Amino acid sequence: MGKHSRPGPPNQPSRAIPHADADDPLAAYRKRRRPPLDLYRRHRPLHGGGSHLRPKEPRALEEWNGFSYEPAGTAPTLADAERWVKEQIPNTHDWQA
């Protein structure tokens, strides 16, 4: 098969994480509380369908709270929703390792 490489598309961030600290009793919990693919904000079409379809329709905005995504508002268009997703650099919470 040749050289070893991590699976998946090359444009996705690595899922490799440092080993858990043996002295931290909550290390396993913190590892499970990472958002999927480290996305802290996301948007979804209000009326369903693919996110690239109907770019002029409103979007529901969701933000990671450390356990799950919760509603954070709405955006009038796809462009506004994408701008909202990109405007915040992930902040560090005490639930992150």
mmCIF file of N, CA and C in Angstrom:
data_model
loop_
_atom_site.group_PDB
_atom_site.id
_atom_site.type_symbol
_atom_site.label_atom_id
_atom_site.label_comp_id
_atom_site.label_asym_id
_atom_site.label_seq_id
_atom_site.Cartn_x
_atom_site.Cartn_y
_atom_site.Cartn_z
ATOM 1 N N MET A 1 0.809 -1.191 0.000
ATOM 2 C CA MET A 1 0.000 0.000 0.000
ATOM 3 C C MET A 1 0.855 1.260 0.000
ATOM 4 N N GLY A 2 2.054 1.191 0.405
ATOM 5 C CA GLY A 2 2.915 2.361 0.308
ATOM 6 C C GLY A 2 3.039 3.113 1.618
ATOM 7 N N LYS A 3 3.217 4.413 1.495
ATOM 8 C CA LYS A 3 3.435 5.253 2.671
ATOM 9 C C LYS A 3 2.180 5.326 3.537
ATOM 10 N N HIS A 4 2.399 5.500 4.793
ATOM 11 C CA HIS A 4 1.281 5.642 5.729
ATOM 12 C C HIS A 4 0.876 7.108 5.801
ATOM 13 N N SER A 5 -0.399 7.331 5.854
ATOM 14 C CA SER A 5 -0.918 8.688 6.041
ATOM 15 C C SER A 5 -2.221 8.585 6.802
ATOM 16 N N ARG A 6 -2.611 9.688 7.393
ATOM 17 C CA ARG A 6 -3.871 9.661 8.136
ATOM 18 C C ARG A 6 -5.028 9.627 7.153
ATOM 19 N N PRO A 7 -6.097 8.937 7.487
ATOM 20 C CA PRO A 7 -7.233 8.849 6.575
ATOM 21 C C PRO A 7 -7.987 10.169 6.481
ATOM 22 N N GLY A 8 -8.690 10.335 5.410
ATOM 23 C CA GLY A 8 -9.544 11.500 5.255
ATOM 24 C C GLY A 8 -8.962 12.524 4.305
ATOM 25 N N PRO A 9 -9.760 13.514 3.967
ATOM 26 C CA PRO A 9 -9.311 14.554 3.046
ATOM 27 C C PRO A 9 -8.170 15.375 3.638
ATOM 28 N N PRO A 10 -7.261 15.867 2.789
ATOM 29 C CA PRO A 10 -6.121 16.631 3.293
ATOM 30 C C PRO A 10 -6.491 18.007 3.815
ATOM 31 N N ASN A 11 -7.698 18.505 3.526
ATOM 32 C CA ASN A 11 -8.077 19.842 3.972
ATOM 33 C C ASN A 11 -8.735 19.853 5.350
ATOM 34 N N GLN A 12 -8.851 18.698 6.010
ATOM 35 C CA GLN A 12 -9.447 18.652 7.346
ATOM 36 C C GLN A 12 -8.352 18.672 8.407
ATOM 37 N N PRO A 13 -8.628 19.280 9.558
ATOM 38 C CA PRO A 13 -7.620 19.314 10.612
ATOM 39 C C PRO A 13 -7.366 17.920 11.182
ATOM 40 N N SER A 14 -6.206 17.747 11.709
ATOM 41 C CA SER A 14 -5.839 16.463 12.293
ATOM 42 C C SER A 14 -6.654 16.212 13.551
ATOM 43 N N ARG A 15 -7.048 14.963 13.762
ATOM 44 C CA ARG A 15 -7.788 14.602 14.966
ATOM 45 C C ARG A 15 -6.850 14.083 16.052
ATOM 46 N N ALA A 16 -5.554 14.097 15.774
ATOM 47 C CA ALA A 16 -4.594 13.635 16.764
ATOM 48 C C ALA A 16 -4.607 14.588 17.951
ATOM 49 N N ILE A 17 -4.667 14.041 19.134
ATOM 50 C CA ILE A 17 -4.656 14.855 20.345
ATOM 51 C C ILE A 17 -3.566 14.330 21.257
ATOM 52 N N PRO A 18 -3.048 15.164 22.144
ATOM 53 C CA PRO A 18 -2.003 14.693 23.053
ATOM 54 C C PRO A 18 -2.544 13.629 24.007
ATOM 55 N N HIS A 19 -1.646 12.832 24.527
ATOM 56 C CA HIS A 19 -2.043 11.798 25.485
ATOM 57 C C HIS A 19 -2.650 12.430 26.728
ATOM 58 N N ALA A 20 -3.539 11.713 27.369
ATOM 59 C CA ALA A 20 -4.192 12.210 28.573
ATOM 60 C C ALA A 20 -3.188 12.298 29.720
ATOM 61 N N ASP A 21 -3.322 13.339 30.507
ATOM 62 C CA ASP A 21 -2.464 13.539 31.668
ATOM 63 C C ASP A 21 -2.876 12.534 32.748
ATOM 64 N N ALA A 22 -1.939 11.721 33.187
ATOM 65 C CA ALA A 22 -2.238 10.690 34.183
ATOM 66 C C ALA A 22 -2.630 11.294 35.531
ATOM 67 N N ASP A 23 -2.195 12.509 35.804
ATOM 68 C CA ASP A 23 -2.500 13.148 37.089
ATOM 69 C C ASP A 23 -3.834 13.892 37.078
ATOM 70 N N ASP A 24 -4.446 14.007 35.933
ATOM 71 C CA ASP A 24 -5.712 14.728 35.823
ATOM 72 C C ASP A 24 -6.871 13.738 35.889
ATOM 73 N N PRO A 25 -7.682 13.772 36.943
ATOM 74 C CA PRO A 25 -8.780 12.809 37.055
ATOM 75 C C PRO A 25 -9.889 13.030 36.020
ATOM 76 N N LEU A 26 -9.955 14.209 35.403
ATOM 77 C CA LEU A 26 -11.006 14.496 34.427
ATOM 78 C C LEU A 26 -10.508 14.431 32.979
ATOM 79 N N ALA A 27 -9.328 13.881 32.755
ATOM 80 C CA ALA A 27 -8.742 13.867 31.411
ATOM 81 C C ALA A 27 -9.628 13.113 30.410
ATOM 82 N N ALA A 28 -10.151 11.970 30.781
ATOM 83 C CA ALA A 28 -11.002 11.198 29.867
ATOM 84 C C ALA A 28 -12.286 11.965 29.554
ATOM 85 N N TYR A 29 -12.853 12.645 30.543
ATOM 86 C CA TYR A 29 -14.065 13.438 30.338
ATOM 87 C C TYR A 29 -13.779 14.576 29.369
ATOM 88 N N ARG A 30 -12.680 15.292 29.567
ATOM 89 C CA ARG A 30 -12.343 16.415 28.698
ATOM 90 C C ARG A 30 -12.114 15.959 27.266
ATOM 91 N N LYS A 31 -11.538 14.792 27.099
ATOM 92 C CA LYS A 31 -11.296 14.265 25.754
ATOM 93 C C LYS A 31 -12.618 14.041 25.025
ATOM 94 N N ARG A 32 -13.642 13.573 25.716
ATOM 95 C CA ARG A 32 -14.941 13.314 25.095
ATOM 96 C C ARG A 32 -15.721 14.593 24.831
ATOM 97 N N ARG A 33 -15.390 15.696 25.473
ATOM 98 C CA ARG A 33 -16.158 16.926 25.347
ATOM 99 C C ARG A 33 -15.675 17.812 24.213
ATOM 100 N N ARG A 34 -14.740 17.363 23.390
ATOM 101 C CA ARG A 34 -14.299 18.158 22.245
ATOM 102 C C ARG A 34 -15.408 18.204 21.212
ATOM 103 N N PRO A 35 -15.620 19.351 20.580
ATOM 104 C CA PRO A 35 -16.643 19.409 19.537
ATOM 105 C C PRO A 35 -16.209 18.613 18.318
ATOM 106 N N PRO A 36 -17.133 18.129 17.526
ATOM 107 C CA PRO A 36 -16.780 17.381 16.328
ATOM 108 C C PRO A 36 -15.917 18.223 15.389
ATOM 109 N N LEU A 37 -14.756 17.680 15.003
ATOM 110 C CA LEU A 37 -13.807 18.354 14.119
ATOM 111 C C LEU A 37 -13.457 19.761 14.592
ATOM 112 N N ASP A 38 -13.565 20.012 15.865
ATOM 113 C CA ASP A 38 -13.200 21.296 16.474
ATOM 114 C C ASP A 38 -13.962 22.476 15.886
ATOM 115 N N LEU A 39 -15.224 22.270 15.525
ATOM 116 C CA LEU A 39 -16.077 23.349 15.038
ATOM 117 C C LEU A 39 -16.868 23.890 16.223
ATOM 118 N N TYR A 40 -16.608 25.127 16.594
ATOM 119 C CA TYR A 40 -17.282 25.716 17.737
ATOM 120 C C TYR A 40 -18.579 26.407 17.344
ATOM 121 N N ARG A 41 -18.682 26.771 16.076
ATOM 122 C CA ARG A 41 -19.897 27.396 15.572
ATOM 123 C C ARG A 41 -20.278 26.723 14.259
ATOM 124 N N ARG A 42 -21.581 26.631 13.996
ATOM 125 C CA ARG A 42 -22.047 26.083 12.725
ATOM 126 C C ARG A 42 -23.384 26.718 12.376
ATOM 127 N N HIS A 43 -23.793 26.544 11.134
ATOM 128 C CA HIS A 43 -25.096 27.058 10.690
ATOM 129 C C HIS A 43 -25.818 25.976 9.912
ATOM 130 N N ARG A 44 -27.138 26.047 9.953
ATOM 131 C CA ARG A 44 -28.004 25.091 9.256
ATOM 132 C C ARG A 44 -29.146 25.868 8.604
ATOM 133 N N PRO A 45 -29.624 25.413 7.452
ATOM 134 C CA PRO A 45 -30.807 26.056 6.854
ATOM 135 C C PRO A 45 -32.021 25.899 7.776
ATOM 136 N N LEU A 46 -32.799 26.944 7.910
ATOM 137 C CA LEU A 46 -33.971 26.890 8.792
ATOM 138 C C LEU A 46 -34.999 25.873 8.331
ATOM 139 N N HIS A 47 -35.138 25.705 7.027
ATOM 140 C CA HIS A 47 -36.183 24.825 6.509
ATOM 141 C C HIS A 47 -35.618 23.534 5.934
ATOM 142 N N GLY A 48 -34.450 23.118 6.392
ATOM 143 C CA GLY A 48 -33.860 21.865 5.956
ATOM 144 C C GLY A 48 -33.170 21.977 4.608
ATOM 145 N N GLY A 49 -32.623 20.865 4.172
ATOM 146 C CA GLY A 49 -31.918 20.827 2.900
ATOM 147 C C GLY A 49 -30.426 21.016 3.090
ATOM 148 N N GLY A 50 -29.703 20.982 1.981
ATOM 149 C CA GLY A 50 -28.257 21.159 2.021
ATOM 150 C C GLY A 50 -27.893 22.601 2.335
ATOM 151 N N SER A 51 -26.749 22.787 2.994
ATOM 152 C CA SER A 51 -26.373 24.136 3.394
ATOM 153 C C SER A 51 -25.997 25.013 2.205
ATOM 154 N N HIS A 52 -25.655 24.408 1.066
ATOM 155 C CA HIS A 52 -25.286 25.192 -0.107
ATOM 156 C C HIS A 52 -26.492 25.567 -0.973
ATOM 157 N N LEU A 53 -27.634 24.969 -0.698
ATOM 158 C CA LEU A 53 -28.836 25.243 -1.491
ATOM 159 C C LEU A 53 -29.541 26.498 -0.993
ATOM 160 N N ARG A 54 -30.143 27.210 -1.899
ATOM 161 C CA ARG A 54 -30.922 28.417 -1.576
ATOM 162 C C ARG A 54 -30.131 29.367 -0.668
ATOM 163 N N PRO A 55 -29.053 29.970 -1.176
ATOM 164 C CA PRO A 55 -28.188 30.811 -0.341
ATOM 165 C C PRO A 55 -28.848 32.081 0.184
ATOM 166 N N LYS A 56 -29.999 32.457 -0.355
ATOM 167 C CA LYS A 56 -30.659 33.681 0.111
ATOM 168 C C LYS A 56 -31.665 33.431 1.239
ATOM 169 N N GLU A 57 -31.817 32.174 1.672
ATOM 170 C CA GLU A 57 -32.756 31.870 2.752
ATOM 171 C C GLU A 57 -32.072 31.953 4.113
ATOM 172 N N PRO A 58 -32.845 32.157 5.185
ATOM 173 C CA PRO A 58 -32.256 32.313 6.520
ATOM 174 C C PRO A 58 -31.618 31.018 7.049
ATOM 175 N N ARG A 59 -30.680 31.192 7.963
ATOM 176 C CA ARG A 59 -29.938 30.082 8.568
ATOM 177 C C ARG A 59 -30.064 30.140 10.085
ATOM 178 N N ALA A 60 -30.116 28.964 10.692
ATOM 179 C CA ALA A 60 -30.074 28.862 12.153
ATOM 180 C C ALA A 60 -28.603 28.767 12.561
ATOM 181 N N LEU A 61 -28.197 29.573 13.531
ATOM 182 C CA LEU A 61 -26.821 29.581 14.018
ATOM 183 C C LEU A 61 -26.741 28.779 15.302
ATOM 184 N N GLU A 62 -25.727 27.927 15.413
ATOM 185 C CA GLU A 62 -25.551 27.088 16.603
ATOM 186 C C GLU A 62 -24.125 27.220 17.109
ATOM 187 N N GLU A 63 -23.978 27.184 18.427
ATOM 188 C CA GLU A 63 -22.668 27.337 19.049
ATOM 189 C C GLU A 63 -22.430 26.206 20.047
ATOM 190 N N TRP A 64 -21.207 25.693 20.093
ATOM 191 C CA TRP A 64 -20.832 24.608 20.991
ATOM 192 C C TRP A 64 -20.748 25.140 22.419
ATOM 193 N N ASN A 65 -21.403 24.496 23.382
ATOM 194 C CA ASN A 65 -21.389 24.955 24.766
ATOM 195 C C ASN A 65 -20.546 24.070 25.675
ATOM 196 N N GLY A 66 -19.807 23.147 25.095
ATOM 197 C CA GLY A 66 -18.991 22.247 25.887
ATOM 198 C C GLY A 66 -19.592 20.862 26.000
ATOM 199 N N PHE A 67 -20.851 20.735 25.651
ATOM 200 C CA PHE A 67 -21.514 19.436 25.712
ATOM 201 C C PHE A 67 -22.248 19.132 24.412
ATOM 202 N N SER A 68 -22.915 20.144 23.871
ATOM 203 C CA SER A 68 -23.650 19.976 22.617
ATOM 204 C C SER A 68 -23.798 21.339 21.962
ATOM 205 N N TYR A 69 -24.340 21.346 20.750
ATOM 206 C CA TYR A 69 -24.618 22.616 20.076
ATOM 207 C C TYR A 69 -25.931 23.176 20.587
ATOM 208 N N GLU A 70 -25.961 24.503 20.796
ATOM 209 C CA GLU A 70 -27.188 25.154 21.241
ATOM 210 C C GLU A 70 -27.492 26.323 20.308
ATOM 211 N N PRO A 71 -28.765 26.683 20.140
ATOM 212 C CA PRO A 71 -29.126 27.788 19.249
ATOM 213 C C PRO A 71 -28.483 29.097 19.703
ATOM 214 N N ALA A 72 -28.000 29.871 18.721
ATOM 215 C CA ALA A 72 -27.359 31.141 19.038
ATOM 216 C C ALA A 72 -27.977 32.303 18.264
ATOM 217 N N GLY A 73 -28.926 32.025 17.385
ATOM 218 C CA GLY A 73 -29.565 33.087 16.624
ATOM 219 C C GLY A 73 -29.854 32.655 15.209
ATOM 220 N N THR A 74 -30.101 33.644 14.354
ATOM 221 C CA THR A 74 -30.354 33.377 12.943
ATOM 222 C C THR A 74 -29.544 34.358 12.099
ATOM 223 N N ALA A 75 -29.331 33.999 10.861
ATOM 224 C CA ALA A 75 -28.678 34.867 9.889
ATOM 225 C C ALA A 75 -29.578 34.936 8.658
ATOM 226 N N PRO A 76 -29.682 36.100 8.032
ATOM 227 C CA PRO A 76 -30.601 36.231 6.896
ATOM 228 C C PRO A 76 -30.169 35.493 5.631
ATOM 229 N N THR A 77 -28.853 35.288 5.436
ATOM 230 C CA THR A 77 -28.365 34.620 4.225
ATOM 231 C C THR A 77 -27.208 33.685 4.565
ATOM 232 N N LEU A 78 -26.838 32.861 3.584
ATOM 233 C CA LEU A 78 -25.704 31.956 3.737
ATOM 234 C C LEU A 78 -24.404 32.722 3.957
ATOM 235 N N ALA A 79 -24.202 33.814 3.229
ATOM 236 C CA ALA A 79 -22.968 34.609 3.373
ATOM 237 C C ALA A 79 -22.836 35.171 4.785
ATOM 238 N N ASP A 80 -23.943 35.670 5.347
ATOM 239 C CA ASP A 80 -23.905 36.197 6.717
ATOM 240 C C ASP A 80 -23.614 35.090 7.725
ATOM 241 N N ALA A 81 -24.184 33.915 7.506
ATOM 242 C CA ALA A 81 -23.950 32.792 8.416
ATOM 243 C C ALA A 81 -22.493 32.355 8.364
ATOM 244 N N GLU A 82 -21.912 32.273 7.177
ATOM 245 C CA GLU A 82 -20.504 31.892 7.069
ATOM 246 C C GLU A 82 -19.594 32.924 7.706
ATOM 247 N N ARG A 83 -19.931 34.200 7.574
ATOM 248 C CA ARG A 83 -19.156 35.258 8.218
ATOM 249 C C ARG A 83 -19.205 35.116 9.736
ATOM 250 N N TRP A 84 -20.376 34.784 10.270
ATOM 251 C CA TRP A 84 -20.541 34.606 11.717
ATOM 252 C C TRP A 84 -19.698 33.431 12.218
ATOM 253 N N VAL A 85 -19.674 32.341 11.456
ATOM 254 C CA VAL A 85 -18.900 31.161 11.841
ATOM 255 C C VAL A 85 -17.420 31.497 11.910
ATOM 256 N N LYS A 86 -16.925 32.276 10.947
ATOM 257 C CA LYS A 86 -15.495 32.576 10.860
ATOM 258 C C LYS A 86 -15.040 33.702 11.781
ATOM 259 N N GLU A 87 -15.956 34.509 12.321
ATOM 260 C CA GLU A 87 -15.545 35.693 13.074
ATOM 261 C C GLU A 87 -14.941 35.396 14.443
ATOM 262 N N GLN A 88 -15.242 34.251 15.029
ATOM 263 C CA GLN A 88 -14.740 33.951 16.369
ATOM 264 C C GLN A 88 -13.673 32.874 16.318
ATOM 265 N N ILE A 89 -12.541 33.190 16.906
ATOM 266 C CA ILE A 89 -11.499 32.174 17.095
ATOM 267 C C ILE A 89 -11.922 31.348 18.290
ATOM 268 N N PRO A 90 -11.766 30.030 18.241
ATOM 269 C CA PRO A 90 -12.183 29.208 19.372
ATOM 270 C C PRO A 90 -11.573 29.688 20.689
ATOM 271 N N ASN A 91 -12.419 29.928 21.661
ATOM 272 C CA ASN A 91 -11.922 30.353 22.962
ATOM 273 C C ASN A 91 -11.665 29.134 23.829
ATOM 274 N N THR A 92 -10.816 29.295 24.805
ATOM 275 C CA THR A 92 -10.505 28.155 25.662
ATOM 276 C C THR A 92 -11.410 28.192 26.874
ATOM 277 N N HIS A 93 -12.000 27.062 27.136
ATOM 278 C CA HIS A 93 -12.850 26.890 28.313
ATOM 279 C C HIS A 93 -12.160 25.904 29.233
ATOM 280 N N ASP A 94 -12.606 25.836 30.450
ATOM 281 C CA ASP A 94 -11.994 24.886 31.377
ATOM 282 C C ASP A 94 -12.344 23.435 31.032
ATOM 283 N N TRP A 95 -13.291 23.204 30.117
ATOM 284 C CA TRP A 95 -13.627 21.831 29.734
ATOM 285 C C TRP A 95 -12.719 21.339 28.638
ATOM 286 N N GLN A 96 -11.896 22.214 28.060
ATOM 287 C CA GLN A 96 -10.974 21.781 27.021
ATOM 288 C C GLN A 96 -9.640 21.402 27.630
ATOM 289 N N ALA A 97 -9.023 20.387 27.066
ATOM 290 C CA ALA A 97 -7.705 19.973 27.545
ATOM 291 C C ALA A 97 -6.621 20.706 26.808
#
